[in-house]
Each structure stands twice: as C-alpha cells, then as structure tokens.
Amino acid sequence: MNPRVGSVRHLADVVHEHAATTPTGLAIAHVTDATADGSVHELTYQELDLAARRVAGVLALACRPGDRALLLYPDGADFAAAFLGCLYAGVVAVPSPLPGSYRHQQRRVAAIAADAEPAAVLTAEATRAEVSTFMDAAGLQQTAFVVTSALDAPPVDDPIPTGPDSLALLQYTSGSTGTPKGVMLTQANIAENAAMLVSNFRMSATTKFGAWIPHYHDMGLMGLILPAWYVGSSATIMSPTAFLRRPVRWLEVVDEHDLDWSAAPNFAYDLCARMVTDDQLDGLDLSRWRYAANGSERVQAGTLDAFAERFAPAGFRREALNPCYGLAEATVFVSGTGCRPPVIRRVDEAALGAGTMTPANVPVPTPATRDLVSCGIVRDLDALVVDPEDGTVLPRGRVGELWLRGSSVGAGYWRNPEETERVFNGTTADGRSGYLRTGDLAVIDHDDELYVTGRIKELIIVRGRNIYPQDIEHTIREEIPDFRGLFGAAFGVSSHAGDEMIAVVHEVRPGLKEEQLAQIGGAVKLTVAREIGVLAAAVQLVRRGSVERTTSGKVQRLAIRDAFLRGQHKALWSAVDPEVALTDEDRRGS
C-alpha cells in the first residue's frame, strides 16, 4: 500500500490493517549490540499491533483522549509499541530522550514535562528506576507511571476513531537555536509527510528502512519508523551510542539487513569517511544501499565527495547520496534529491554574502568560492524565499528566509500562541498568509533546486558582510588536523562599541601542553583571517565533549555563545580581545 498525498489515514488504522493482512511481516527490528554478532529483537505487525493495543488498554484507564503521555524509552521496540499505543488510545504522544545523568539532559526533559503536562509517563523495564527517580525530582509523583515491557493488560479491540486534525504527537524541537518547543503534529501532518517522502523516493513495501537516529528525533521517528509502517515495510533501529563509539557499525547494519533507506546528519557521513579503517572497510558491501539521506544540518559538498570516494571499494554508488531538507515544524521532510546524483553548484562567496547566488566559473574551490549542495526540489509544499525584514517575495537566485505552506506543516507550538503566530503565520508583503517561517536562509535557483545557506539567528554580519558560522567551522576543521573528529562552534559577539565580531570555541584532544594549545589557537586565528577574510576576536579551546550538541548531534551555537559570554566554559586555552563585550568581565580569561 502506497499512501498518496491528500488521502489521510490514521497511522493506527494502517498498522492495524497490516496486522490483519500481513501478520508475520516484520514491522520493527532492534539491533541490540555494537558488534556484528549482536542479537536482534524483532516485532511482526501482529505482535506490534497486540502490544500497542495492550498499551492503549492501560492508557484508557489513566488518560482521556487528548491527554499527553511522556515517552521515556531506551532504544528498542518497546518505544514503538508505546508510541502506537498512544495513537490507539487517542492520547497525544510526547517522545523525549531519557533524563540521563547530566544536568543539561535532565533540565531538557524536565522542561518538556513541564510544558506538556503529561497525564502519564511511559517507560521500559530497563529504565524503570531512572525514570522513577526523575519523576520524583520533576514533581511528577501524582502522574500515572506505566512500565510497558511485557505488558499483560487486556488489549483494546480497535484504535479509537480520531479526525485528521486531531493531535497525534508533540515533537519537541532539538533546541539548536533556542529553548525546545513542542510542535503540534496532527494525524494529517504525519500521514501527508510520510506520503511525501514515499512519493519523492518511489518507495514501496519492499523498501527496507534503518538508521541509528534516536526515536525521539523527528528524523528517527517521522523520517524512518513511520514511513516504513505506512508502506508496510520494516524499520531497523540501532543505538546512537553504538554508532558514535564505532561508526562502521552503522554501515555494517546497512549491509547485514539489506537496507535501502538510511538517514543521518552530515557529521555522521564525515565521521565515517574519516574514521572507518581499511580493515573495517574490507568485507563491507554497500552496493544495495539505494538512499543515503543526508539532512538535519547543512550538507557539505566535501563530505559527499569524501564519503563516496572512501566507500566506493565497498560498492557504494555516488548517486545513492541524497541530500535532504526538513524541520520539525513541517513534520520532518520538505525536500530531497530523490533518485538522482547530488547537484552541487560552485558560487561566488562575496556575491552570496550580498544575497545573490552567482556562479563561480573556476574548476577548483578557492577562498572566494563556496560549493552549495542542492537539497532537491520542494514538490508538495508551497515554498517561497522571502526578505525576512519586510516580507517581500524574492526572485529566483536571491538569498532570503525560506517560507513553507502546506499539509505537512504543523499546527503550531503547544501552548505558545505568540510564537505560533510569529512562526506559523508569516504574511508576505503582497498579502499571502499562513506560511511557516523556517528561520533558514536559502535560495531557490531557476531549476527550482533548493539550497540552504544557514540560519538567520546564527548569521554573523561583520561590516555588512554575511558570514555563516558553518563555513568557519568547516574551514578550521579542514585546515587544522588537531580538530579532526571533534566539534566546535563559531558565533557572533558584540564589541563594546556595538560592532559584531567573531568568536570560536572548539574541542581539542586530551594531553596537549600549553605551547601546543597556543599553537592551535594561533592556527585558528590565522586560518579564519586567511580563508574567511575576517579576524577572530575570541578563541577558546575546551575539553572533548564540552561543546554542547542536540540529541541529533547538531552544535548548539546559541547555547555555546551564551556560556562563552557568561564565562562558563572551562577553557584549556583562551584568547579574547579586550573589545569583546562579555556578560561577566571578571571571567575574561587569558
């Protein structure tokens, strides 16, 4: 069954139908170990349907339709049954990461719980103690607590009837540019978005899905699990931790499980290209991988080249690389390159900074050029590039804010009418309304190809020139070997006179001496000046793991900027220009 845009079906009804028509068909598989000999926990559609109906039976006693249920699960099939059980019961699912052991993780989950006000908290047996402790600390003692592993409750017979505009889940944003907000996604949103993705990539029940992206992330849930269920196929999931510890494990899973579709942010492809050894490469067969989707952060042309070259001996085909664009506010998927090789355009950097996409007719990259990767054509949504200041719709080839309107755009932010009005009801200068303001800077060319160039809030403007932090970060990692495989952030700061300046915070490997750190810090300043053409007014080198990232791996530049201004980084080496205006001047550093 291939759902089509415009024909909305309740996800619960779709899975319930699969359980009746293909009961032994594989619905979800969890690879439980970081090595190739690890076990696999599988659920057929019949087993998934029964487990979900049992969860729904318990929720019917603790919740009313429209109540929220906070889902705090480790990786595994238990989450799948709990999520589906919420939909069976007409309860709004709230996927979330586990509280974890770090304060910033616990604060994030506590903020989600405070905003969603769940009537129930669901978890697995393996995390019962952790979640119970969190509930006590978060003041959720009176909230229903359900451990769904091996639940033996009476199942409901059928999913509760719900309309297309009823809420299916709250998808909390990753918070890379601000406090997480709950995007309200309806039954229609998730159905239409799954149909858009399936149509763009010509998927069917024979398409096998799989990835390491967390189930609480929009790419992991709406970009992997739900499309697989909509077409009656299977989703194979693995631990993000297993991938980060041993990147080749992702590729082994693609090979072992004959995956057609697997997705990850750009950094994951970069990590594999750099970290997978010749011995690990030997024996890999990636020739059957049809869709290597790259999204969730800006796609780098160099990463595509490096990955394709590195894994060509394993049978990987460059045309399998599929740069995509999406965001939680539009459910997830907006555009992708589909069944064709990536499109890369070399453009003039100065012209781009001035707001125009101008081809650079040179055979190799230079400091005066930038290679932009197309994220495909927006086919199922109304897409405009708009001047964010006055709402003027810009012509093809001009850089502006990407605005979207259509059936997979969410209903707004949960209990946040002001932000909902600002973000979800953009109105152009000529009176067109109801647009989602993505906050992303983009350009659509004359072939309708979408190129995303950065984030509005993260854009650095130095003496009238637009500078993208991603360009600085990418450049220093390419030029400074000590930064390979580590994370950093570039961002704008103000001088005492009010001018914008550039700051860089980057991780370094342990064990470096003071003179080595000073050399690296100097290399950052030199590289930024030489390759970007501006001065870095502040450079801080910090321990590995200190650069805060979202659950999907995106660098949280604004959070890092705030910590820098407050002097909260425990820098191993620091050089901050006296002109930089810090929140806490007493903690300026050396």
Coordinates of C-alpha atoms in Angstrom, one line a residue:
M1 CA 0.0 0.0 0.0
N2 CA 1.4 3.4 -1.0
P3 CA -0.4 6.3 0.6
R4 CA -0.7 9.3 -1.6
V5 CA -0.7 13.0 -0.6
G6 CA -4.3 14.1 0.0
S7 CA -5.5 10.7 1.3
V8 CA -5.2 10.9 5.0
R9 CA -5.3 7.7 7.0
H10 CA -4.8 7.2 10.7
L11 CA -1.4 5.6 11.4
A12 CA -3.0 3.3 13.9
D13 CA -5.6 2.1 11.3
V14 CA -2.8 1.5 8.8
V15 CA -0.8 -0.7 11.2
H16 CA -4.0 -2.5 12.4
E17 CA -4.7 -3.3 8.8
H18 CA -1.1 -4.6 8.3
A19 CA -1.6 -6.9 11.3
A20 CA -4.6 -8.4 9.7
T21 CA -3.3 -8.7 6.1
T22 CA 0.4 -9.5 6.7
P23 CA 0.6 -10.6 10.3
T24 CA 4.0 -12.2 10.1
G25 CA 5.5 -9.3 8.2
L26 CA 8.4 -7.6 10.1
A27 CA 7.5 -4.2 11.5
I28 CA 10.5 -3.2 13.5
A29 CA 13.9 -4.7 14.4
H30 CA 16.2 -3.5 17.1
V31 CA 19.9 -4.3 16.8
T32 CA 20.9 -4.7 20.4
D33 CA 24.7 -4.8 20.2
A34 CA 27.5 -2.6 18.9
T35 CA 29.2 -5.5 17.2
A36 CA 28.2 -7.6 14.2
D37 CA 27.4 -10.7 16.4
G38 CA 24.8 -8.8 18.5
S39 CA 21.3 -10.0 18.8
V40 CA 18.2 -8.6 17.1
H41 CA 14.8 -8.1 18.8
E42 CA 12.0 -8.2 16.2
L43 CA 8.3 -7.5 16.2
T44 CA 6.0 -8.5 13.5
Y45 CA 3.0 -6.4 12.6
Q46 CA 0.7 -8.8 14.5
E47 CA 3.0 -8.6 17.6
L48 CA 3.3 -4.8 17.3
D49 CA -0.4 -4.4 17.0
L50 CA -1.2 -6.5 20.0
A51 CA 1.5 -4.8 22.2
A52 CA 0.1 -1.4 21.1
R53 CA -3.5 -2.4 21.9
R54 CA -2.4 -3.5 25.4
V55 CA -0.7 -0.2 26.0
A56 CA -3.9 1.5 24.8
G57 CA -5.9 -0.5 27.3
V58 CA -3.8 0.7 30.2
L59 CA -3.9 4.3 28.9
A60 CA -7.7 4.2 28.6
L61 CA -7.7 3.8 32.4
A62 CA -5.3 6.6 33.2
C63 CA -5.9 9.2 30.4
R64 CA -8.7 10.8 28.4
P65 CA -8.4 11.3 24.7
G66 CA -6.3 14.4 24.0
D67 CA -4.2 13.9 27.2
R68 CA -0.5 13.7 26.8
A69 CA 1.8 10.8 27.6
L70 CA 5.5 11.3 28.0
L71 CA 7.5 8.5 26.4
L72 CA 10.9 8.0 28.1
Y73 CA 12.5 4.9 26.5
P74 CA 15.8 3.5 25.7
D75 CA 16.5 2.3 22.1
G76 CA 14.3 -0.6 21.2
A77 CA 11.0 -1.9 20.1
D78 CA 9.3 -1.0 23.4
F79 CA 9.1 2.6 22.3
A80 CA 7.4 1.6 19.0
A81 CA 4.6 -0.2 20.8
A82 CA 4.2 2.6 23.3
F83 CA 4.0 5.3 20.6
L84 CA 1.5 3.3 18.6
G85 CA -0.5 2.5 21.8
C86 CA -0.9 6.3 22.4
L87 CA -2.4 6.7 19.0
Y88 CA -4.7 3.7 19.5
A89 CA -6.0 5.4 22.7
G90 CA -6.3 8.8 21.2
V91 CA -3.6 10.1 23.6
V92 CA -1.0 12.6 22.4
A93 CA 2.4 11.0 22.3
V94 CA 5.4 13.1 23.6
P95 CA 8.6 11.4 22.6
S96 CA 11.6 12.5 24.7
P97 CA 15.2 11.4 25.4
L98 CA 15.8 9.8 28.7
P99 CA 16.8 12.1 31.6
G100 CA 20.3 10.8 31.6
S101 CA 22.9 11.6 34.3
Y102 CA 24.0 15.1 33.2
R103 CA 22.2 18.2 34.4
H104 CA 21.7 19.7 31.0
Q105 CA 19.9 16.4 29.9
Q106 CA 17.7 16.4 33.0
R107 CA 16.9 20.1 32.5
R108 CA 15.8 19.4 29.0
V109 CA 13.5 16.6 29.9
A110 CA 12.1 18.5 32.9
A111 CA 11.3 21.4 30.6
I112 CA 9.5 19.1 28.2
A113 CA 7.5 17.6 31.0
A114 CA 6.6 21.0 32.5
D115 CA 5.4 22.2 29.1
A116 CA 3.5 19.1 28.0
E117 CA 1.9 18.4 31.5
P118 CA 1.6 14.7 30.8
A119 CA -1.2 12.6 32.3
A120 CA 1.0 9.5 32.1
V121 CA 4.7 8.7 31.8
L122 CA 5.6 5.5 30.0
T123 CA 8.9 3.7 30.0
A124 CA 10.6 0.2 29.7
E125 CA 11.6 -2.2 32.5
A126 CA 15.2 -1.5 31.9
T127 CA 14.8 2.2 32.7
R128 CA 12.1 2.0 35.4
A129 CA 14.4 3.1 38.2
E130 CA 16.0 6.0 36.2
V131 CA 12.6 7.4 35.2
S132 CA 11.0 6.9 38.6
T133 CA 13.9 9.0 40.2
F134 CA 13.4 11.6 37.5
M135 CA 9.7 11.8 38.1
D136 CA 10.3 12.4 41.8
A137 CA 12.7 15.2 41.1
A138 CA 10.5 16.8 38.4
G139 CA 7.4 16.8 40.7
L140 CA 5.5 14.2 38.7
Q141 CA 4.7 11.9 41.7
Q142 CA 1.0 12.2 41.0
T143 CA 1.3 11.3 37.3
A144 CA 0.4 7.8 36.2
F145 CA 3.6 5.7 35.7
V146 CA 3.4 2.8 33.2
V147 CA 6.1 0.3 32.5
T148 CA 5.1 -1.2 29.2
S149 CA 7.6 -4.0 28.8
A150 CA 5.9 -7.4 28.6
L151 CA 2.6 -5.8 29.5
D152 CA -0.2 -8.3 30.1
A153 CA -3.2 -5.9 30.2
P154 CA -6.4 -6.5 28.3
P155 CA -6.0 -5.0 24.8
V156 CA -8.5 -2.7 23.2
D157 CA -10.2 -4.1 20.1
D158 CA -9.6 -1.2 17.7
P159 CA -8.0 2.2 17.6
I160 CA -10.2 5.0 18.9
P161 CA -11.6 7.0 16.0
T162 CA -9.9 10.4 15.5
G163 CA -10.2 13.0 12.8
P164 CA -7.3 14.2 10.6
D165 CA -6.9 17.5 12.6
S166 CA -6.6 15.7 16.0
L167 CA -3.2 15.9 17.6
A168 CA -1.0 12.8 17.2
L169 CA 2.1 14.0 19.0
L170 CA 4.1 16.9 20.3
Q171 CA 7.5 16.8 18.6
Y172 CA 9.9 18.9 20.7
T173 CA 12.4 20.8 18.7
S174 CA 16.1 20.0 19.2
G175 CA 16.8 23.4 20.5
S176 CA 19.9 24.2 18.4
T177 CA 18.9 27.9 18.3
G178 CA 16.7 28.2 21.4
T179 CA 14.6 26.6 24.1
P180 CA 12.8 23.4 22.9
K181 CA 9.2 24.0 21.8
G182 CA 6.6 21.4 21.3
V183 CA 5.4 21.3 17.6
M184 CA 1.8 20.2 17.4
L185 CA 1.6 17.5 14.7
T186 CA -1.8 16.2 13.7
Q187 CA -2.9 12.8 12.2
A188 CA -3.0 14.6 8.8
N189 CA 0.5 16.0 9.2
I190 CA 2.2 12.7 9.8
A191 CA 0.2 10.9 7.1
E192 CA 0.9 13.6 4.5
N193 CA 4.6 13.8 5.4
A194 CA 5.1 10.1 5.1
A195 CA 3.3 10.1 1.8
M196 CA 5.6 13.0 0.6
L197 CA 8.7 11.1 1.5
V198 CA 7.5 7.8 0.0
S199 CA 6.5 9.6 -3.2
N200 CA 9.7 11.5 -3.6
F201 CA 11.9 8.4 -3.3
R202 CA 9.4 6.0 -5.0
M203 CA 9.3 3.7 -2.0
S204 CA 7.1 0.6 -1.5
A205 CA 6.6 -2.3 0.8
T206 CA 9.9 -3.8 -0.4
T207 CA 11.9 -0.7 0.8
K208 CA 13.8 -1.6 3.9
F209 CA 14.4 1.3 6.3
G210 CA 17.0 1.6 9.1
A211 CA 19.3 4.0 10.9
W212 CA 20.8 4.9 14.3
I213 CA 18.9 8.3 14.6
P214 CA 17.1 8.4 18.0
H215 CA 13.4 7.5 18.0
Y216 CA 12.6 10.8 19.8
H217 CA 14.1 12.8 17.0
D218 CA 12.0 13.9 14.0
M219 CA 14.3 12.2 11.5
G220 CA 14.3 9.0 13.5
L221 CA 10.5 8.8 14.1
M222 CA 8.9 10.6 11.1
G223 CA 11.8 10.0 8.7
L224 CA 12.3 6.3 9.4
I225 CA 9.8 4.4 11.5
L226 CA 6.5 6.0 10.4
P227 CA 7.2 5.8 6.6
A228 CA 8.2 2.2 7.0
W229 CA 4.8 1.4 8.7
Y230 CA 2.9 3.4 6.1
V231 CA 4.1 1.3 3.3
G232 CA 4.0 -2.0 5.2
S233 CA 7.8 -2.4 5.4
S234 CA 10.2 -2.7 8.3
A235 CA 12.4 -0.3 10.3
T236 CA 15.7 -1.5 11.7
I237 CA 17.0 0.7 14.5
M238 CA 20.3 0.7 16.4
S239 CA 21.8 2.7 19.2
P240 CA 23.2 6.1 18.5
T241 CA 25.8 5.4 21.2
A242 CA 26.9 2.3 19.3
F243 CA 27.4 4.4 16.2
L244 CA 29.4 7.1 18.0
R245 CA 31.6 4.5 19.6
R246 CA 32.2 2.6 16.4
P247 CA 30.9 4.5 13.3
V248 CA 31.4 1.5 11.0
R249 CA 28.6 -0.3 12.9
W250 CA 26.0 1.8 11.1
L251 CA 27.4 0.7 7.7
E252 CA 27.5 -2.9 8.9
V253 CA 23.8 -2.7 9.8
V254 CA 23.1 -1.3 6.3
D255 CA 24.9 -4.3 4.9
E256 CA 23.6 -7.0 7.2
H257 CA 20.0 -6.0 7.0
D258 CA 20.0 -5.1 3.3
L259 CA 18.7 -1.6 4.0
D260 CA 17.5 0.5 1.1
W261 CA 17.0 3.7 3.1
S262 CA 19.1 5.1 5.9
A263 CA 19.5 8.7 7.0
A264 CA 21.9 10.7 9.2
P265 CA 23.2 14.3 9.6
N266 CA 26.2 15.4 7.6
F267 CA 28.6 14.9 10.5
A268 CA 27.9 11.2 10.5
Y269 CA 28.9 10.8 6.9
D270 CA 32.0 12.9 7.6
L271 CA 32.8 10.7 10.7
C272 CA 32.6 7.5 8.7
A273 CA 34.8 8.9 5.9
R274 CA 37.4 9.8 8.4
M275 CA 37.2 7.0 11.0
V276 CA 36.4 3.8 9.2
T277 CA 39.7 1.9 8.7
D278 CA 40.8 -0.2 5.8
D279 CA 40.3 -3.4 7.8
Q280 CA 36.8 -2.4 8.7
L281 CA 36.1 -1.5 5.1
D282 CA 37.2 -4.9 3.9
G283 CA 34.1 -7.2 3.6
L284 CA 31.5 -4.3 3.6
D285 CA 29.0 -4.5 0.8
L286 CA 27.1 -1.2 0.4
S287 CA 26.1 -1.9 -3.2
R288 CA 22.4 -2.4 -2.3
W289 CA 22.1 0.9 -0.4
R290 CA 19.8 3.0 -2.6
Y291 CA 19.1 6.0 -0.5
A292 CA 21.8 7.5 1.8
A293 CA 19.8 10.5 3.0
N294 CA 21.8 13.4 4.4
G295 CA 19.9 16.0 6.4
S296 CA 19.2 17.7 9.7
E297 CA 22.1 20.1 9.2
R298 CA 23.8 21.8 6.2
V299 CA 25.2 19.3 3.8
Q300 CA 28.8 19.8 2.9
A301 CA 30.0 19.1 -0.7
G302 CA 33.3 17.9 0.6
T303 CA 31.6 15.3 2.8
L304 CA 29.7 13.9 -0.1
D305 CA 32.9 13.6 -2.1
A306 CA 34.9 12.1 0.8
F307 CA 32.2 9.5 1.6
A308 CA 31.6 8.4 -2.0
E309 CA 35.3 8.0 -2.6
R310 CA 36.0 6.2 0.7
F311 CA 33.3 3.6 0.3
A312 CA 33.4 3.1 -3.5
P313 CA 35.5 0.0 -2.9
A314 CA 32.6 -1.4 -0.8
G315 CA 30.3 -0.9 -3.8
F316 CA 28.7 2.4 -2.6
R317 CA 27.4 4.4 -5.5
R318 CA 27.6 8.2 -5.5
E319 CA 24.1 8.5 -6.9
A320 CA 22.8 6.9 -3.6
L321 CA 23.8 10.1 -1.8
N322 CA 20.6 12.0 -1.1
P323 CA 20.9 15.5 0.4
C324 CA 17.6 16.4 2.1
Y325 CA 16.0 19.3 3.9
G326 CA 13.4 19.2 6.6
L327 CA 12.4 20.5 10.0
A328 CA 10.2 19.5 12.9
E329 CA 7.8 22.4 12.2
A330 CA 7.0 20.8 8.9
T331 CA 6.8 17.3 10.5
V332 CA 10.2 16.5 9.0
F333 CA 10.6 16.0 5.3
V334 CA 10.4 19.0 2.9
S335 CA 12.6 18.1 0.0
G336 CA 15.1 15.6 -1.2
T337 CA 17.1 14.8 -4.3
G338 CA 15.3 11.5 -4.8
C339 CA 16.5 9.1 -7.4
R340 CA 19.4 11.0 -8.9
P341 CA 23.0 12.1 -8.0
P342 CA 23.6 15.2 -5.8
V343 CA 23.7 18.6 -7.5
I344 CA 26.5 20.9 -6.4
R345 CA 27.0 24.5 -7.5
R346 CA 30.1 26.5 -7.1
V347 CA 29.2 30.1 -6.4
D348 CA 30.9 33.4 -5.7
E349 CA 31.3 33.8 -1.9
A350 CA 31.2 37.6 -1.9
A351 CA 28.0 37.7 -4.0
L352 CA 26.4 35.1 -1.8
G353 CA 27.2 37.3 1.2
A354 CA 25.5 40.1 -0.5
G355 CA 22.4 38.0 -1.1
T356 CA 22.8 36.7 -4.6
M357 CA 23.7 33.3 -6.0
T358 CA 26.3 33.9 -8.7
P359 CA 28.1 31.0 -10.4
A360 CA 31.9 30.9 -10.0
N361 CA 33.4 29.6 -13.2
V362 CA 36.6 28.1 -11.7
P363 CA 37.5 24.4 -11.7
V364 CA 38.5 24.0 -8.1
P365 CA 37.3 25.6 -4.8
T366 CA 39.1 28.8 -3.7
P367 CA 38.6 31.1 -0.7
A368 CA 36.5 33.3 -2.9
T369 CA 34.0 30.5 -3.8
R370 CA 31.6 28.2 -2.0
D371 CA 30.2 24.9 -3.1
L372 CA 26.5 24.7 -2.4
V373 CA 24.7 21.4 -2.2
S374 CA 21.1 21.2 -3.5
C375 CA 18.5 19.7 -1.2
G376 CA 16.3 18.9 -4.1
I377 CA 13.0 20.4 -5.3
V378 CA 10.2 21.2 -2.9
R379 CA 7.4 19.3 -4.7
D380 CA 4.5 19.0 -2.3
L381 CA 4.6 22.3 -0.4
D382 CA 4.3 26.0 -1.4
A383 CA 7.8 27.3 -1.0
L384 CA 8.9 31.0 -1.1
V385 CA 12.1 32.8 -0.5
V386 CA 11.3 36.0 1.4
D387 CA 13.1 39.0 2.7
P388 CA 12.7 38.4 6.4
E389 CA 12.7 42.1 7.2
D390 CA 9.8 43.3 5.0
G391 CA 8.1 40.2 3.7
T392 CA 9.0 40.8 0.0
V393 CA 9.0 37.6 -2.0
L394 CA 12.4 37.4 -3.7
P395 CA 13.1 36.2 -7.2
R396 CA 15.0 33.0 -8.1
G397 CA 18.7 33.2 -7.3
R398 CA 18.3 35.6 -4.3
V399 CA 19.0 34.6 -0.7
G400 CA 16.3 35.1 1.9
E401 CA 14.3 33.2 4.5
L402 CA 12.5 30.0 3.3
W403 CA 8.8 30.1 3.9
L404 CA 6.6 27.0 3.6
R405 CA 2.8 26.3 3.4
G406 CA 1.0 23.0 3.0
S407 CA -0.5 19.9 4.5
S408 CA 2.5 18.7 6.5
V409 CA 3.2 22.0 8.2
G410 CA 2.4 21.6 11.9
A411 CA -0.5 23.3 13.8
G412 CA 1.8 25.5 15.8
Y413 CA 3.7 25.4 19.1
W414 CA 2.0 23.8 22.1
R415 CA 0.6 26.4 24.5
N416 CA 2.6 29.2 22.8
P417 CA 0.3 31.4 20.8
E418 CA 2.7 34.2 20.4
E419 CA 5.4 32.1 18.8
T420 CA 2.8 30.2 16.9
E421 CA 1.6 33.4 15.3
R422 CA 5.1 34.7 14.6
V423 CA 6.5 31.4 13.1
F424 CA 3.4 29.7 11.6
N425 CA 1.5 32.6 10.2
G426 CA 4.0 34.5 8.1
T427 CA 2.4 37.0 5.7
T428 CA 4.2 38.3 2.6
A429 CA 4.2 41.9 1.6
D430 CA 1.6 41.2 -1.1
G431 CA -0.8 39.7 1.4
R432 CA -0.3 35.9 1.2
S433 CA -0.6 34.4 4.7
G434 CA -0.3 31.2 6.6
Y435 CA 3.3 30.5 5.9
L436 CA 5.8 28.7 8.2
R437 CA 8.8 30.9 8.7
T438 CA 11.6 28.3 8.9
G439 CA 14.3 30.6 10.1
D440 CA 16.6 29.1 7.5
L441 CA 18.4 31.2 4.9
A442 CA 18.0 29.7 1.4
V443 CA 18.0 30.3 -2.3
I444 CA 15.9 28.6 -5.0
D445 CA 17.6 28.6 -8.4
H446 CA 16.0 28.8 -11.9
D447 CA 15.8 25.0 -11.9
D448 CA 13.7 25.1 -8.7
E449 CA 16.6 23.5 -6.7
L450 CA 16.7 24.4 -3.0
Y451 CA 20.0 25.4 -1.4
V452 CA 20.1 26.1 2.3
T453 CA 22.9 28.5 3.3
G454 CA 22.5 29.0 7.1
R455 CA 20.3 30.1 10.0
I456 CA 19.0 33.6 10.4
K457 CA 19.7 33.7 14.1
E458 CA 23.2 32.3 13.7
L459 CA 24.2 34.6 10.8
I460 CA 27.2 36.8 11.6
I461 CA 27.3 40.2 10.0
V462 CA 30.7 41.8 10.1
R463 CA 30.9 45.3 8.4
G464 CA 28.0 44.5 6.2
R465 CA 29.2 41.1 5.1
N466 CA 27.2 38.0 5.8
I467 CA 29.3 35.2 7.3
Y468 CA 27.9 31.7 8.0
P469 CA 29.3 30.0 11.1
Q470 CA 29.2 26.6 9.4
D471 CA 31.8 27.9 6.9
I472 CA 34.1 28.9 9.7
E473 CA 33.7 25.6 11.5
H474 CA 34.2 23.6 8.3
T475 CA 37.2 25.5 7.3
I476 CA 39.1 25.3 10.5
R477 CA 38.4 21.5 10.8
E478 CA 39.7 21.1 7.3
E479 CA 42.8 23.2 7.8
I480 CA 43.8 22.2 11.4
P481 CA 44.5 18.4 11.8
D482 CA 44.1 18.6 15.6
F483 CA 40.4 19.4 15.1
R484 CA 39.5 16.3 13.1
G485 CA 36.7 14.3 14.6
L486 CA 36.0 17.0 17.2
F487 CA 33.3 19.6 17.5
G488 CA 33.4 23.4 17.7
A489 CA 31.2 26.4 17.2
A490 CA 31.6 29.8 15.6
F491 CA 29.3 32.7 16.5
G492 CA 28.9 36.4 16.6
V493 CA 29.6 38.6 19.7
S494 CA 29.4 42.3 20.2
S495 CA 32.1 44.7 20.8
H496 CA 31.8 47.5 23.4
A497 CA 31.1 49.8 20.5
G498 CA 28.3 47.6 19.3
D499 CA 30.0 46.1 16.3
E500 CA 29.7 42.4 15.6
M501 CA 32.9 40.2 16.0
I502 CA 33.6 36.5 15.5
A503 CA 34.3 34.1 18.3
V504 CA 35.3 30.4 18.1
V505 CA 35.0 27.7 20.7
H506 CA 36.5 24.3 19.8
E507 CA 37.3 21.0 21.4
V508 CA 40.8 19.6 21.5
R509 CA 42.1 16.1 22.3
P510 CA 43.4 15.5 25.8
G511 CA 47.1 15.6 26.8
L512 CA 48.2 18.7 24.9
K513 CA 50.7 21.0 26.5
E514 CA 50.3 24.8 26.9
E515 CA 52.6 25.5 24.0
Q516 CA 50.7 23.1 21.8
L517 CA 47.4 24.7 22.7
A518 CA 48.8 28.1 21.9
Q519 CA 49.9 26.9 18.5
I520 CA 46.4 25.6 17.8
G521 CA 44.8 28.8 19.0
G522 CA 47.1 30.8 16.8
A523 CA 46.3 28.5 13.8
V524 CA 42.6 29.2 14.3
K525 CA 43.1 32.9 14.1
L526 CA 45.4 32.6 11.1
T527 CA 43.0 30.2 9.3
V528 CA 39.9 32.4 9.9
A529 CA 41.8 35.5 8.7
R530 CA 43.3 33.8 5.6
E531 CA 40.4 31.7 4.5
I532 CA 37.3 33.7 5.6
G533 CA 38.8 37.2 5.4
V534 CA 37.9 38.4 8.9
L535 CA 39.5 38.4 12.3
A536 CA 38.5 36.0 15.1
A537 CA 38.2 38.3 18.1
A538 CA 38.0 35.4 20.6
V539 CA 39.2 31.8 20.5
Q540 CA 38.7 29.3 23.3
L541 CA 39.9 25.6 23.3
V542 CA 38.0 23.3 25.6
R543 CA 38.0 19.6 26.5
R544 CA 36.5 17.0 24.3
G545 CA 32.7 16.7 25.0
S546 CA 32.4 20.3 26.2
V547 CA 30.7 21.6 23.0
E548 CA 27.0 21.3 23.7
R549 CA 25.0 19.5 21.0
T550 CA 21.4 18.5 20.5
T551 CA 20.3 14.9 20.7
S552 CA 20.8 14.5 16.9
G553 CA 24.3 15.8 17.1
K554 CA 23.8 19.4 15.9
V555 CA 26.0 22.0 17.6
Q556 CA 24.0 24.4 19.8
R557 CA 25.7 27.6 18.8
L558 CA 23.5 30.0 20.7
A559 CA 23.8 28.0 23.9
I560 CA 27.6 27.9 23.5
R561 CA 27.6 31.6 22.8
D562 CA 25.6 32.3 25.9
A563 CA 28.0 30.1 28.0
F564 CA 31.0 31.9 26.4
L565 CA 29.6 35.4 27.3
R566 CA 28.9 34.3 30.8
G567 CA 32.4 32.9 31.2
Q568 CA 31.0 29.4 31.9
H569 CA 33.5 27.5 29.7
K570 CA 36.4 25.8 31.5
A571 CA 38.8 26.7 28.7
L572 CA 42.2 25.0 28.4
W573 CA 43.4 28.0 26.4
S574 CA 41.7 31.3 25.8
A575 CA 42.4 34.5 23.9
V576 CA 39.7 37.1 24.0
D577 CA 40.1 40.6 22.5
P578 CA 39.5 43.3 25.1
E579 CA 36.9 44.9 22.8
V580 CA 34.6 41.8 23.1
A581 CA 31.8 42.7 25.5
L582 CA 31.3 39.8 27.9
T583 CA 28.4 39.4 30.4
D584 CA 30.9 38.6 33.1
E585 CA 34.1 40.7 32.6
D586 CA 35.8 39.2 35.6
R587 CA 35.9 35.8 33.8
R588 CA 37.5 37.0 30.5
G589 CA 40.4 34.5 30.7
S590 CA 43.9 34.8 29.5

